[in-house]
Short mmCIF file of C-alpha atoms in Angstrom, two decimals:
data_model
loop_
_atom_site.label_atom_id
_atom_site.label_comp_id
_atom_site.label_asym_id
_atom_site.label_seq_id
_atom_site.Cartn_x
_atom_site.Cartn_y
_atom_site.Cartn_z
CA MET A 34 24.54 51.69 69.96
CA GLY A 35 21.61 53.54 71.51
CA ALA A 36 22.16 56.53 73.74
CA SER A 37 21.03 56.59 77.34
CA SER A 38 17.62 58.05 78.01
CA GLY A 39 19.26 60.81 80.05
CA LEU A 40 21.40 61.85 77.08
CA ARG A 41 18.41 61.64 74.75
CA ASP A 42 16.40 63.85 77.16
CA GLN A 43 19.29 66.34 77.24
CA VAL A 44 19.40 66.48 73.42
CA MET A 45 15.60 66.87 73.25
CA ARG A 46 15.76 69.79 75.69
CA LYS A 47 18.55 71.42 73.66
CA LEU A 48 16.45 71.04 70.52
CA ARG A 49 13.36 72.31 72.39
CA ILE A 50 11.37 69.31 71.21
CA THR A 51 8.42 68.69 73.50
CA TRP A 52 6.44 66.37 71.25
CA SER A 53 6.92 62.82 70.15
CA ASP A 54 6.18 61.37 66.77
CA GLU A 55 7.80 58.65 64.74
CA ALA A 56 9.53 60.91 62.19
CA THR A 57 10.94 63.33 64.77
CA ASP A 58 12.10 60.51 67.07
CA ALA A 59 13.84 58.76 64.14
CA ARG A 60 15.57 61.93 63.00
CA VAL A 61 16.80 62.76 66.51
CA GLN A 62 18.11 59.18 66.91
CA ASP A 63 19.88 59.39 63.54
CA ASP A 64 21.53 62.68 64.60
CA MET A 65 22.57 61.17 67.92
CA ASP A 66 24.04 58.09 66.29
CA ASN A 67 26.00 60.26 63.83
CA ALA A 68 27.17 62.54 66.66
CA ARG A 69 28.58 59.53 68.48
CA SER A 70 30.43 58.25 65.46
CA VAL A 71 31.71 61.61 64.29
CA LEU A 72 32.90 62.81 67.70
CA LEU A 73 34.55 59.53 68.66
CA ASP A 74 36.61 59.96 65.50
CA LYS A 75 37.24 63.75 65.71
CA ILE A 76 38.11 63.68 69.40
CA GLY A 77 40.05 60.43 69.21
CA ILE A 78 38.18 58.54 71.90
CA PRO A 79 39.19 54.87 71.51
CA ASP A 80 36.21 53.41 73.41
CA PRO A 81 33.25 52.92 71.04
CA ASP A 82 30.99 52.70 74.14
CA TYR A 83 32.15 56.00 75.64
CA ASP A 84 29.40 57.59 77.74
CA PHE A 85 28.73 61.04 76.38
CA SER A 86 26.11 61.66 79.04
CA GLN A 87 28.76 62.36 81.69
CA PRO A 88 29.26 66.11 82.39
CA GLY A 89 32.26 67.63 80.62
CA GLN A 90 33.44 69.00 77.34
CA GLU A 91 32.68 65.78 75.50
CA ASN A 92 29.05 66.03 76.59
CA LEU A 93 28.83 69.67 75.54
CA LEU A 94 30.30 68.88 72.14
CA TYR A 95 27.90 65.95 71.67
CA VAL A 96 24.76 67.90 72.56
CA ASN A 97 25.83 70.89 70.47
CA TYR A 98 26.69 68.67 67.50
CA CYS A 99 23.14 67.29 67.70
CA TYR A 100 21.76 70.85 67.75
CA TYR A 101 23.75 71.81 64.66
CA ALA A 102 22.82 68.55 62.91
CA TRP A 103 19.14 69.15 63.67
CA ASN A 104 19.51 72.50 61.92
CA ASP A 105 21.52 71.01 59.00
CA ALA A 106 24.57 73.07 59.95
CA GLU A 107 27.26 70.50 60.73
CA ASP A 108 29.88 72.52 58.80
CA ASP A 109 29.19 75.48 61.05
CA PHE A 110 29.62 73.27 64.08
CA PHE A 111 33.15 72.29 63.07
CA ALA A 112 34.05 75.90 62.33
CA ASN A 113 32.62 77.19 65.60
CA TYR A 114 33.88 74.35 67.84
CA PHE A 115 37.25 73.66 66.29
CA ASP A 116 39.22 74.97 69.29
CA ASP A 117 37.08 72.97 71.73
CA ILE A 118 37.45 69.81 69.63
CA MET A 119 41.23 70.22 69.53
CA GLN A 120 41.44 70.84 73.27
CA VAL A 121 39.50 67.65 74.04
CA ARG A 122 41.48 65.74 71.41
CA ARG A 123 44.76 66.75 73.12
CA LYS A 124 43.33 65.53 76.44
CA TRP A 125 42.52 62.13 74.93
CA GLU A 126 45.95 61.94 73.30
CA VAL A 127 47.56 62.44 76.70
CA ILE A 128 45.27 59.81 78.26
CA GLN A 129 46.19 57.30 75.57
CA TYR A 130 49.89 58.10 75.85
CA ALA A 131 49.77 57.60 79.62
CA GLU A 132 47.95 54.27 79.20
CA GLU A 133 50.53 53.11 76.65
CA LYS A 134 53.38 54.05 78.97
CA GLU A 135 51.73 52.33 81.88
CA GLY A 136 51.17 49.20 79.77
CA ALA A 137 54.78 49.21 78.59
CA ALA A 138 56.02 49.59 82.18
CA LYS A 139 54.12 46.45 83.20
CA LEU A 140 55.96 44.38 80.60
#
């Protein structure tokens, strides 16, 4: 799934990329696609179409993951952002729990 142009612009600003060429654009898109997949899994977001462009911790993690990926430092990202990932993961666990309870109450 492609990212919104606003999210792509945000990532390009974070990477300080002001030019456009085929190789750079492809690499940024690859990093963005991987960021989506990895963070959906690590955070535990059940919606594969989740909008990472919305302000919040998820957006910050996404943009920063792209920055680390651009610099071939994904392992450092997980070490440096472990606490943030766990905090957001707990938030999503609570959201899912509440949705399950609400669904069970309707039965």
